[in-house]
XYZ file of C-alpha atoms in Angstrom:
658
model
C 28.771 -23.012 -0.011
C 29.703 -26.642 -0.573
C 32.897 -26.097 1.431
C 31.002 -25.155 4.601
C 30.728 -27.730 7.342
C 27.228 -27.252 8.698
C 26.269 -29.009 11.895
C 27.204 -28.861 15.544
C 30.292 -26.674 15.141
C 30.542 -22.913 14.754
C 32.167 -21.510 11.642
C 33.197 -18.163 10.212
C 31.896 -16.768 6.930
C 32.127 -13.653 4.793
C 28.522 -12.570 5.194
C 27.723 -10.973 1.821
C 29.586 -13.583 -0.157
C 28.021 -16.473 1.748
C 24.494 -15.133 1.363
C 24.943 -14.415 -2.335
C 26.459 -17.828 -2.965
C 23.786 -19.616 -0.941
C 20.909 -17.960 -2.792
C 22.542 -18.457 -6.186
C 22.869 -22.166 -5.488
C 19.607 -22.916 -3.678
C 16.998 -20.220 -4.445
C 16.039 -21.505 -7.876
C 12.686 -19.678 -8.013
C 14.385 -16.385 -7.087
C 11.978 -15.395 -4.294
C 14.669 -14.645 -1.727
C 13.852 -17.758 0.318
C 15.010 -21.377 0.480
C 11.958 -23.623 0.408
C 10.807 -27.042 -0.721
C 9.701 -25.368 -3.952
C 13.350 -24.743 -4.869
C 15.244 -27.373 -6.855
C 18.797 -26.701 -5.655
C 21.090 -29.513 -4.466
C 20.142 -29.005 -0.790
C 23.013 -31.122 0.443
C 22.195 -30.234 4.034
C 18.408 -30.186 3.607
C 15.923 -27.356 3.104
C 15.416 -26.602 6.795
C 19.102 -26.322 7.682
C 19.937 -24.209 4.640
C 16.983 -21.906 5.287
C 18.169 -21.481 8.861
C 21.621 -20.611 7.562
C 20.087 -17.970 5.304
C 18.161 -16.532 8.249
C 21.286 -16.376 10.413
C 23.205 -14.666 7.615
C 20.500 -12.015 7.298
C 20.622 -11.400 11.047
C 24.391 -11.034 10.932
C 24.082 -8.709 7.959
C 21.660 -6.559 9.947
C 24.258 -6.249 12.697
C 26.912 -4.913 10.338
C 30.409 -6.211 9.711
C 31.854 -8.194 6.863
C 32.418 -11.521 8.587
C 30.538 -13.378 11.283
C 30.630 -16.528 13.360
C 27.630 -18.720 12.548
C 26.554 -20.924 15.442
C 26.164 -24.413 14.060
C 23.637 -25.600 16.676
C 21.183 -22.879 15.606
C 21.098 -24.339 12.104
C 19.930 -27.713 13.348
C 17.848 -26.408 16.252
C 14.635 -28.345 16.694
C 11.923 -26.491 14.776
C 9.430 -26.182 17.637
C 11.939 -24.441 19.893
C 13.162 -22.265 17.050
C 9.699 -21.111 16.013
C 8.607 -20.358 19.579
C 11.910 -18.598 20.344
C 11.694 -16.376 17.285
C 8.077 -15.466 18.050
C 9.010 -14.379 21.566
C 12.401 -12.814 20.862
C 11.800 -11.179 17.471
C 8.279 -11.189 16.091
C 6.560 -9.488 19.033
C 9.247 -6.818 19.217
C 8.777 -6.031 15.531
C 4.992 -5.829 15.961
C 5.199 -3.582 19.039
C 3.894 -0.030 18.636
C 2.920 3.004 20.669
C 1.653 6.421 19.698
C 4.157 9.003 20.868
C 7.108 10.871 19.401
C 9.385 7.846 19.725
C 7.353 5.679 17.331
C 4.874 7.939 15.536
C 6.663 7.615 12.183
C 6.192 3.862 12.285
C 2.876 3.615 14.123
C 0.996 6.257 12.113
C 2.001 4.843 8.732
C -0.911 3.188 6.933
C -0.105 0.576 4.248
C -3.754 0.847 3.162
C -3.623 4.648 2.650
C -5.204 5.565 -0.694
C -4.412 9.305 -0.622
C -1.901 10.730 -3.082
C 0.726 12.211 -0.776
C 0.442 9.710 2.109
C 0.752 12.297 4.879
C 0.996 11.282 8.531
C -2.067 12.576 10.317
C -3.233 12.060 13.898
C -6.674 12.926 15.260
C -7.027 13.886 18.935
C -10.257 13.741 20.996
C -11.759 17.221 21.443
C -11.131 17.279 25.207
C -7.532 16.033 25.236
C -5.635 19.314 25.049
C -2.647 17.637 26.701
C -2.255 15.246 23.762
C -2.813 17.989 21.187
C -0.086 20.075 22.809
C 2.206 17.051 23.062
C 2.025 16.186 19.350
C 2.175 19.826 18.276
C 5.403 20.256 20.218
C 6.742 17.025 18.710
C 6.220 18.525 15.239
C 7.974 21.735 16.274
C 10.971 19.755 17.510
C 11.129 17.633 14.343
C 9.839 19.608 11.311
C 10.786 16.741 9.002
C 8.173 14.631 10.774
C 5.438 16.259 8.630
C 2.718 15.147 11.016
C -0.658 16.882 10.839
C -2.224 17.191 14.282
C -6.024 17.513 14.156
C -8.834 17.743 16.693
C -11.946 15.597 16.450
C -15.298 17.139 17.364
C -17.338 15.996 20.348
C -18.565 12.402 20.153
C -22.120 13.434 19.333
C -20.820 15.243 16.255
C -18.846 12.256 14.932
C -21.673 11.281 12.614
C -21.551 8.910 9.629
C -21.513 11.972 7.372
C -18.532 13.401 9.242
C -16.641 10.097 9.074
C -17.299 9.808 5.335
C -15.932 13.319 4.815
C -12.746 12.309 6.660
C -12.048 9.707 3.999
C -10.325 12.408 1.935
C -7.905 13.065 4.799
C -7.572 9.805 6.743
C -5.420 9.469 9.803
C -4.601 7.495 12.908
C -6.695 7.989 16.054
C -4.925 8.882 19.291
C -4.708 6.289 22.044
C -4.080 6.384 25.775
C -0.995 8.134 27.104
C 0.383 8.075 30.634
C 2.866 10.101 32.607
C 6.381 8.675 32.618
C 8.919 10.764 34.557
C 6.625 13.812 34.144
C 6.443 13.269 30.382
C 3.622 11.760 28.349
C 4.336 8.338 26.906
C 2.047 6.276 24.708
C 0.587 3.022 26.003
C 2.028 0.031 24.165
C 0.110 -2.187 21.777
C 0.847 -4.703 19.042
C -0.321 -4.785 15.435
C -1.251 -7.863 13.392
C 1.442 -7.228 10.763
C 1.517 -7.000 6.973
C -0.968 -4.425 5.719
C -2.455 -4.035 9.194
C -0.466 -1.447 11.136
C -2.893 -0.296 13.813
C -4.521 -1.443 17.059
C -7.263 -3.900 16.111
C -10.028 -5.144 18.369
C -10.353 -8.904 18.315
C -6.982 -9.505 16.631
C -5.317 -7.944 19.653
C -7.192 -10.153 22.118
C -5.673 -13.253 20.549
C -2.276 -11.607 20.252
C -2.497 -10.920 23.983
C -2.781 -14.645 24.731
C 0.604 -15.042 23.071
C 2.011 -11.968 24.797
C 1.157 -13.517 28.152
C 3.175 -16.588 27.153
C 6.099 -14.282 26.304
C 5.878 -12.597 29.714
C 4.564 -9.308 28.290
C 1.820 -8.735 30.876
C 2.569 -4.997 31.133
C 2.030 -4.609 27.377
C -1.324 -6.378 27.672
C -2.260 -4.083 30.550
C -1.472 -1.123 28.282
C -3.622 -2.664 25.542
C -6.586 -2.862 27.922
C -6.094 0.811 28.808
C -6.012 1.678 25.096
C -9.310 -0.136 24.563
C -10.883 1.733 27.464
C -9.626 5.011 25.977
C -11.365 4.108 22.720
C -14.644 3.390 24.531
C -14.502 6.707 26.400
C -13.464 8.845 23.432
C -14.744 7.074 20.290
C -17.727 5.190 21.678
C -16.534 1.601 21.312
C -13.547 -0.701 21.032
C -12.823 0.147 17.435
C -12.342 -2.178 14.507
C -8.966 -0.374 14.523
C -7.736 3.111 15.397
C -8.070 4.776 11.993
C -10.588 7.470 11.092
C -12.364 5.250 8.577
C -13.172 2.770 11.358
C -15.019 5.305 13.533
C -18.434 3.880 14.398
C -17.373 0.298 13.699
C -16.409 -2.169 16.408
C -15.279 -5.820 16.373
C -16.162 -8.980 18.323
C -16.104 -8.029 22.036
C -13.493 -9.812 24.150
C -12.671 -7.056 26.611
C -13.963 -8.609 29.847
C -12.026 -11.830 29.319
C -8.867 -9.846 28.571
C -9.413 -7.749 31.699
C -9.779 -10.850 33.880
C -6.738 -12.582 32.394
C -4.707 -9.437 33.015
C -6.034 -8.941 36.541
C -5.218 -12.548 37.480
C -1.573 -11.806 36.694
C -1.318 -8.437 38.465
C -3.768 -8.811 41.378
C -0.974 -8.733 43.954
C 0.378 -5.453 42.573
C -0.461 -2.059 44.028
C -3.336 -0.474 42.148
C -4.630 -3.705 40.599
C -8.105 -3.378 42.115
C -8.428 0.171 40.790
C -7.282 -1.046 37.371
C -10.023 -3.685 37.503
C -12.653 -1.155 38.588
C -11.853 1.360 35.854
C -11.646 -1.209 33.085
C -14.719 -3.227 34.033
C -16.729 0.023 34.155
C -15.557 0.745 30.608
C -16.729 -2.744 29.583
C -20.123 -2.117 31.229
C -20.389 1.148 29.295
C -19.528 -0.638 26.049
C -22.038 -3.415 26.809
C -24.935 -0.991 27.286
C -24.131 1.739 24.758
C -22.832 -0.433 21.912
C -24.151 -3.968 22.038
C -27.399 -3.546 23.990
C -28.607 -0.455 22.151
C -30.381 -0.242 18.830
C -29.655 -0.773 16.006
C -27.346 -3.573 17.194
C -29.930 -4.871 19.663
C -32.881 -6.661 18.102
C -35.808 -5.914 20.442
C -37.869 -8.885 19.268
C -35.393 -11.692 19.959
C -33.456 -9.880 22.681
C -30.264 -10.847 20.852
C -27.584 -8.577 19.414
C -26.253 -8.117 15.888
C -23.246 -6.597 14.198
C -24.550 -3.357 12.690
C -22.093 -0.466 12.579
C -22.707 3.109 11.499
C -21.313 4.401 8.222
C -22.037 5.672 4.746
C -20.673 4.895 1.316
C -18.033 2.426 0.202
C -15.586 1.173 2.842
C -12.406 2.980 1.745
C -9.906 0.593 3.338
C -10.953 -2.330 1.133
C -8.420 -3.360 -1.519
C -8.999 -1.988 -5.026
C -10.674 -5.094 -6.436
C -12.613 -5.869 -3.253
C -15.977 -4.803 -4.669
C -15.517 -5.917 -8.266
C -18.303 -8.441 -7.802
C -20.818 -5.608 -7.402
C -19.571 -2.123 -8.392
C -18.928 -2.697 -12.152
C -22.498 -3.837 -12.784
C -23.900 -0.788 -10.981
C -21.543 1.514 -12.900
C -22.698 -0.101 -16.152
C -26.311 0.595 -15.202
C -25.528 4.319 -14.907
C -23.268 4.418 -17.985
C -20.157 5.233 -15.947
C -16.690 3.842 -15.418
C -16.096 2.111 -12.120
C -14.126 5.057 -10.693
C -16.682 7.604 -11.894
C -19.482 5.640 -10.279
C -17.653 5.199 -6.971
C -17.074 8.949 -6.726
C -20.655 9.804 -7.671
C -22.087 7.304 -5.188
C -19.811 8.383 -2.356
C -20.527 12.096 -2.780
C -24.291 11.492 -3.030
C -24.711 12.505 -6.679
C -26.172 9.062 -7.300
C -28.696 7.603 -4.862
C -28.761 3.802 -4.888
C -30.911 2.120 -2.227
C -29.629 -1.309 -3.139
C -26.029 -0.265 -2.514
C -27.001 1.558 0.677
C -28.332 -1.734 2.029
C -25.435 -3.707 0.623
C -22.826 -1.535 2.340
C -24.775 -1.530 5.607
C -24.409 -5.300 5.593
C -20.839 -5.092 4.322
C -19.802 -2.913 7.255
C -21.513 -5.405 9.565
C -19.491 -8.225 7.994
C -16.327 -6.269 8.757
C -17.483 -5.512 12.294
C -17.956 -9.258 12.787
C -14.261 -9.793 12.043
C -15.201 -12.393 9.433
C -14.567 -10.191 6.440
C -15.512 -11.783 4.327
C -17.656 -14.910 4.288
C -19.214 -15.565 0.931
C -22.637 -16.046 -0.534
C -23.355 -19.270 -2.406
C -25.356 -17.910 -5.326
C -26.706 -20.547 -7.649
C -26.972 -20.169 -11.403
C -24.362 -17.420 -11.866
C -22.825 -17.382 -15.337
C -21.395 -13.846 -15.377
C -20.798 -11.066 -12.823
C -23.744 -8.966 -14.046
C -26.094 -11.759 -12.883
C -24.715 -11.664 -9.350
C -27.516 -9.443 -8.040
C -30.468 -11.427 -9.323
C -29.619 -15.086 -8.754
C -30.761 -17.361 -5.944
C -28.363 -17.598 -3.038
C -27.564 -19.056 0.359
C -25.125 -17.327 2.652
C -23.779 -16.639 6.085
C -23.036 -12.919 6.272
C -22.817 -11.391 2.796
C -25.819 -9.101 2.154
C -27.476 -10.087 5.448
C -24.934 -9.524 8.237
C -26.678 -6.526 9.805
C -29.810 -8.656 10.287
C -28.049 -11.695 11.741
C -28.094 -12.462 15.451
C -24.938 -14.533 15.302
C -23.857 -17.343 17.576
C -20.442 -15.771 18.036
C -21.568 -12.298 19.142
C -24.202 -13.511 21.567
C -21.834 -16.069 23.059
C -19.354 -13.251 23.698
C -21.997 -11.061 25.323
C -23.032 -13.947 27.579
C -19.386 -14.090 28.630
C -19.475 -10.333 29.355
C -22.490 -10.827 31.606
C -21.005 -13.699 33.584
C -17.570 -12.050 33.782
C -19.014 -8.804 35.124
C -21.107 -10.766 37.642
C -17.950 -12.567 38.839
C -16.012 -9.322 39.236
C -18.774 -7.645 41.229
C -19.238 -10.608 43.546
C -15.679 -11.816 44.037
C -13.704 -8.567 44.031
C -16.159 -5.807 45.003
C -18.155 -7.614 47.714
C -21.195 -7.875 45.444
C -21.658 -4.118 45.143
C -20.086 -2.029 42.384
C -20.760 1.675 42.098
C -21.645 2.425 38.472
C -21.591 6.116 37.444
C -24.461 7.679 35.546
C -22.630 7.847 32.200
C -21.927 4.107 32.360
C -25.454 2.919 33.074
C -27.984 1.362 30.740
C -30.252 4.410 30.536
C -29.081 7.937 29.805
C -29.749 10.185 32.750
C -30.059 7.245 35.150
C -28.341 8.210 38.423
C -25.317 6.305 39.573
C -26.182 3.064 41.262
C -24.664 0.128 43.060
C -24.975 -2.994 40.950
C -24.903 -6.573 42.185
C -23.903 -9.856 40.593
C -27.517 -11.036 40.554
C -28.434 -8.310 38.041
C -25.778 -9.531 35.631
C -26.505 -13.197 36.199
C -30.132 -12.373 35.388
C -29.036 -10.843 32.086
C -26.959 -13.944 31.382
C -29.905 -16.270 32.090
C -32.142 -14.231 29.809
C -29.595 -14.313 26.980
C -29.114 -18.051 27.403
C -32.863 -18.555 27.030
C -32.860 -16.477 23.851
C -29.844 -18.317 22.458
C -31.526 -21.660 23.070
C -34.786 -20.432 21.551
C -33.401 -18.855 18.390
C -29.902 -20.224 17.787
C -29.957 -23.849 18.960
C -31.077 -26.516 16.499
C -31.792 -29.714 18.377
C -32.268 -31.792 15.252
C -28.837 -30.852 13.889
C -27.242 -30.766 17.338
C -25.594 -27.400 16.548
C -25.997 -23.673 17.007
C -26.880 -21.550 13.965
C -27.182 -17.806 13.318
C -30.672 -16.279 13.216
C -31.965 -13.830 10.605
C -33.954 -11.237 12.575
C -35.413 -9.654 9.439
C -36.785 -12.917 8.037
C -37.504 -14.514 11.390
C -35.712 -17.731 10.513
C -32.630 -19.684 11.431
C -29.729 -19.811 8.990
C -28.611 -23.132 7.521
C -24.999 -22.012 7.058
C -22.572 -24.259 8.965
C -19.750 -22.267 10.534
C -17.167 -23.199 13.134
C -18.397 -20.309 15.281
C -21.065 -22.796 16.399
C -18.382 -23.920 18.887
C -18.054 -20.513 20.554
C -20.792 -21.351 23.121
C -18.283 -23.838 24.547
C -15.767 -21.040 25.098
C -18.304 -18.713 26.707
C -19.945 -21.417 28.821
C -23.469 -20.776 27.532
C -23.887 -24.351 26.245
C -25.254 -26.915 28.691
C -23.569 -30.293 29.060
C -25.975 -32.032 26.675
C -25.398 -29.376 24.007
C -21.653 -29.609 24.514
C -21.743 -33.369 23.988
C -23.792 -32.885 20.825
C -21.371 -30.280 19.474
C -18.442 -32.611 20.021
C -20.247 -35.566 18.455
C -21.959 -33.824 15.540
C -20.341 -30.457 14.840
C -16.658 -31.059 15.527
C -16.264 -33.778 12.849
C -17.704 -31.407 10.238
C -14.883 -28.912 10.766
C -11.885 -31.037 11.755
C -9.274 -31.178 8.993
C -5.624 -32.304 8.786
C -4.492 -28.787 9.749
C -7.051 -28.068 12.463
C -10.517 -26.543 12.206
C -11.826 -25.126 8.926
C -13.953 -21.972 9.065
C -17.027 -23.361 7.298
C -18.097 -26.702 5.926
C -17.497 -27.426 2.272
C -21.231 -27.827 1.770
C -21.952 -24.302 3.027
C -19.209 -22.493 1.120
C -19.656 -21.406 -2.464
C -18.301 -23.986 -4.940
C -15.140 -22.874 -6.775
C -15.650 -21.432 -10.223
C -14.564 -18.625 -12.561
C -17.377 -16.336 -11.383
C -17.157 -17.112 -7.682
C -14.918 -14.754 -5.684
C -12.732 -16.583 -3.167
C -13.571 -15.562 0.382
C -10.963 -15.997 3.070
C -13.265 -16.870 5.985
C -14.821 -19.803 4.147
C -13.730 -23.351 3.368
C -10.879 -24.351 2.962
C -9.314 -21.717 5.257
C -8.519 -22.090 8.920
C -7.729 -19.221 11.277
C -5.964 -18.924 14.626
C -8.874 -17.407 16.612
C -11.198 -20.286 15.770
C -8.603 -22.790 16.919
C -7.813 -21.027 20.192
C -11.448 -20.566 21.199
C -12.179 -24.204 20.396
C -9.240 -25.434 22.491
C -10.374 -23.434 25.520
C -14.011 -24.350 24.989
C -13.377 -28.068 24.683
C -11.208 -28.042 27.797
C -13.871 -26.123 29.696
C -16.321 -29.016 29.250
C -13.772 -31.743 29.920
C -13.042 -32.702 26.299
C -9.304 -32.410 26.854
C -8.293 -35.155 24.413
C -10.234 -33.484 21.623
C -8.698 -30.103 22.458
C -5.214 -31.589 22.430
C -5.822 -33.369 19.117
C -7.120 -30.233 17.409
C -4.263 -28.152 18.820
C -1.697 -30.678 17.615
C -3.111 -30.613 14.076
C -2.807 -26.824 13.957
C 0.679 -26.763 15.476
C 1.893 -29.500 13.144
C 0.684 -27.564 10.114
C 2.365 -24.335 11.245
C 5.578 -26.187 12.086
C 5.685 -28.011 8.770
C 5.029 -24.804 6.842
C 7.796 -22.998 8.729
C 10.220 -25.902 8.173
C 9.408 -26.192 4.474
C 9.108 -22.486 3.701
C 11.951 -20.601 5.348
C 10.375 -19.965 8.760
C 7.137 -18.543 7.336
C 4.146 -17.909 9.639
C 1.074 -16.460 7.958
C -2.326 -14.945 8.638
C -4.386 -17.952 7.517
C -3.952 -21.437 6.074
C -5.647 -23.905 3.800
C -6.123 -26.527 6.502
C -7.455 -29.161 4.090
C -4.244 -29.859 2.163
C -0.996 -31.556 3.259
C 1.577 -29.147 1.769
C 1.873 -25.430 1.056
C -1.068 -24.600 3.294
C -0.079 -20.926 3.274
C -0.661 -20.607 -0.466
C -3.955 -18.821 -0.916
C -5.004 -15.996 -3.193
C -8.347 -15.314 -1.539
C -9.118 -11.583 -1.457
C -5.874 -9.705 -0.662
C -3.787 -12.879 -0.495
C -1.953 -14.021 2.609
C -0.086 -11.778 5.018
C 3.270 -12.989 6.307
C 4.567 -14.376 2.989
C 6.269 -11.281 1.623
C 9.844 -11.317 2.911
C 13.337 -12.043 1.685
C 15.629 -14.305 3.640
C 14.107 -13.809 7.078
C 10.551 -13.607 8.403
C 10.588 -10.727 10.872
C 6.966 -10.521 12.054
C 5.068 -13.691 11.288
C 1.447 -12.719 11.821
C 0.040 -11.590 15.153
C -2.632 -14.060 16.135
C -0.928 -16.993 14.411
C 2.228 -16.255 16.408
C 0.086 -16.257 19.540
C -1.662 -19.493 18.622
C 1.677 -21.276 18.370
C 2.944 -20.298 21.807
C -0.516 -20.744 23.349
C -1.053 -24.037 21.549
C 2.134 -25.491 22.992
C 0.558 -25.130 26.453
C -2.336 -27.321 25.273
C -0.326 -30.436 24.418
C 1.666 -32.884 26.510
C 5.456 -33.127 26.582
C 5.203 -36.349 24.600
C 3.253 -34.621 21.873
C 5.759 -31.761 21.861
C 8.415 -34.368 21.141
C 6.246 -35.810 18.356
C 5.818 -32.305 16.969
C 9.581 -31.820 16.948
C 9.934 -35.074 15.019
C 7.371 -33.907 12.467
C 4.900 -36.704 13.156
C 1.407 -36.308 11.753
C -1.546 -36.206 14.117
C -2.339 -39.827 13.342
C 1.245 -40.956 13.952
C 1.520 -38.816 17.075
C -1.571 -40.436 18.568
C 0.523 -43.484 19.406
C 2.992 -41.355 21.360
C 0.553 -40.739 24.154
């Protein structure tokens, strides 16, 4: 490789030989990448050589023995290269739909725990057209080995039924539409890595990036898929797998509907699209979030509290090692013996029943998981009896959280806007969509929804606002007390608009500094998270991790209240960290980052590790919402800061560029 002239000129190489030689010389840790961790000569620099490796892999994919390598691509500015690859490669590789053209890929479950890993799809009881479609697909391609199964009526999809399905898990059907007289699945994107299905809140943030890539039609399809889930499974699901039935995720549907409508409103049928989808959101609002057990009747606020029984089967093997071994020891069983006995009901354990109720609520919140700070622990067997402080672990189903109630306030104001501005302040709402079963269809006005929003705002201020701290906190409805756990979700009221101007100013002055780190916003404060130690499991939604959704909501929220400089500064920190990681680590874009450290922010072993790291030579997917945050974040900063980002300037150094 020393004989190659890398720079502005194109050059020809023997692909296999060049790749083998390059890795032999530069990949000293033998991980299939060229990174700053390697100790090769790096005559041309890590970034340029990593780009060369990526281009060689792409040429190898195309076939042929030799190829012309375009020199300018090897020295392309990193910001343009990252954004280009997100839009031209990553989204395409994360694109899915459920039909015969992609079922082999889309139905595959990297989390599948069954022995023979069959492909299995479950169809709603009343969708004979889809059942016939997939059955015929199997007849045409016997090697597909796809099991096509009906689900019972919604009322019969009980927690017991869902638990029984754990022995034969499968993907849940999504919306299909006629295309040239044939059924075709509606498109969606997956997060990537071990997550190969349509997720709820992940997909909302992915959609913000899809808009930037010009993929509005895909986002429209995603909205239709969500509405299909509401109609057929009862809610926007955590994801479309059988083991997620009964469990939702943070609700963002109305905002996604409005962003989509704003881009298609001049198209034929756009008003009907808005009517159908906003009715689905109204149905979800009443039947999911404003019904017990999620609704707390005392505070008037809502909680994450999904249905379900037993151990969550999708959790990685060691995910419950902080609790299951001690229970197995109590009953004189091995861990596997105890799990089977508990799941099939042979052993009744009230403590675990409560624990897994809260655990499912944690997962419904999307923040799976945020740890308990338990004081005085010296060994795992003491985990259950020690004193603790927490955010969600063991209490999630009782918590009226800031994030959920901010989102529902946004639902109420969004629905009010739609009714007033698009439907002349009168929207016909069918009986099945209304708040009360059996209530006849009615015409609803914006004032009804604005009244709901005002009532929720009063409850949020009464139970979640802490004037002394100048921040919002979650509220424990079982104990009747406000949590002391400091989480960056306290900024979500800025995004939803529920904070008043005085509260917004307080959040910027008092809360924002607690979470701002070199790489953006950290999920929790260091004081709230459990201190590191040999008996403390690392939890990915706690300090020192930062996540794309928290950044994106904060940017929009800060801008909404006129704190544009703060939004731009936070966005730049996040973008700089992603850019530096990609430059230093072979184009890598990952699920989460340690935003508190200056180098190797992607290196984390919390829970199942980090998605987006496991590739050789070329990152092909990145990670869904992080991809989106990069493209979306670039719209938040000025051209001067984009130049500073290209030059690799830190946030402090870039401040002078303004």
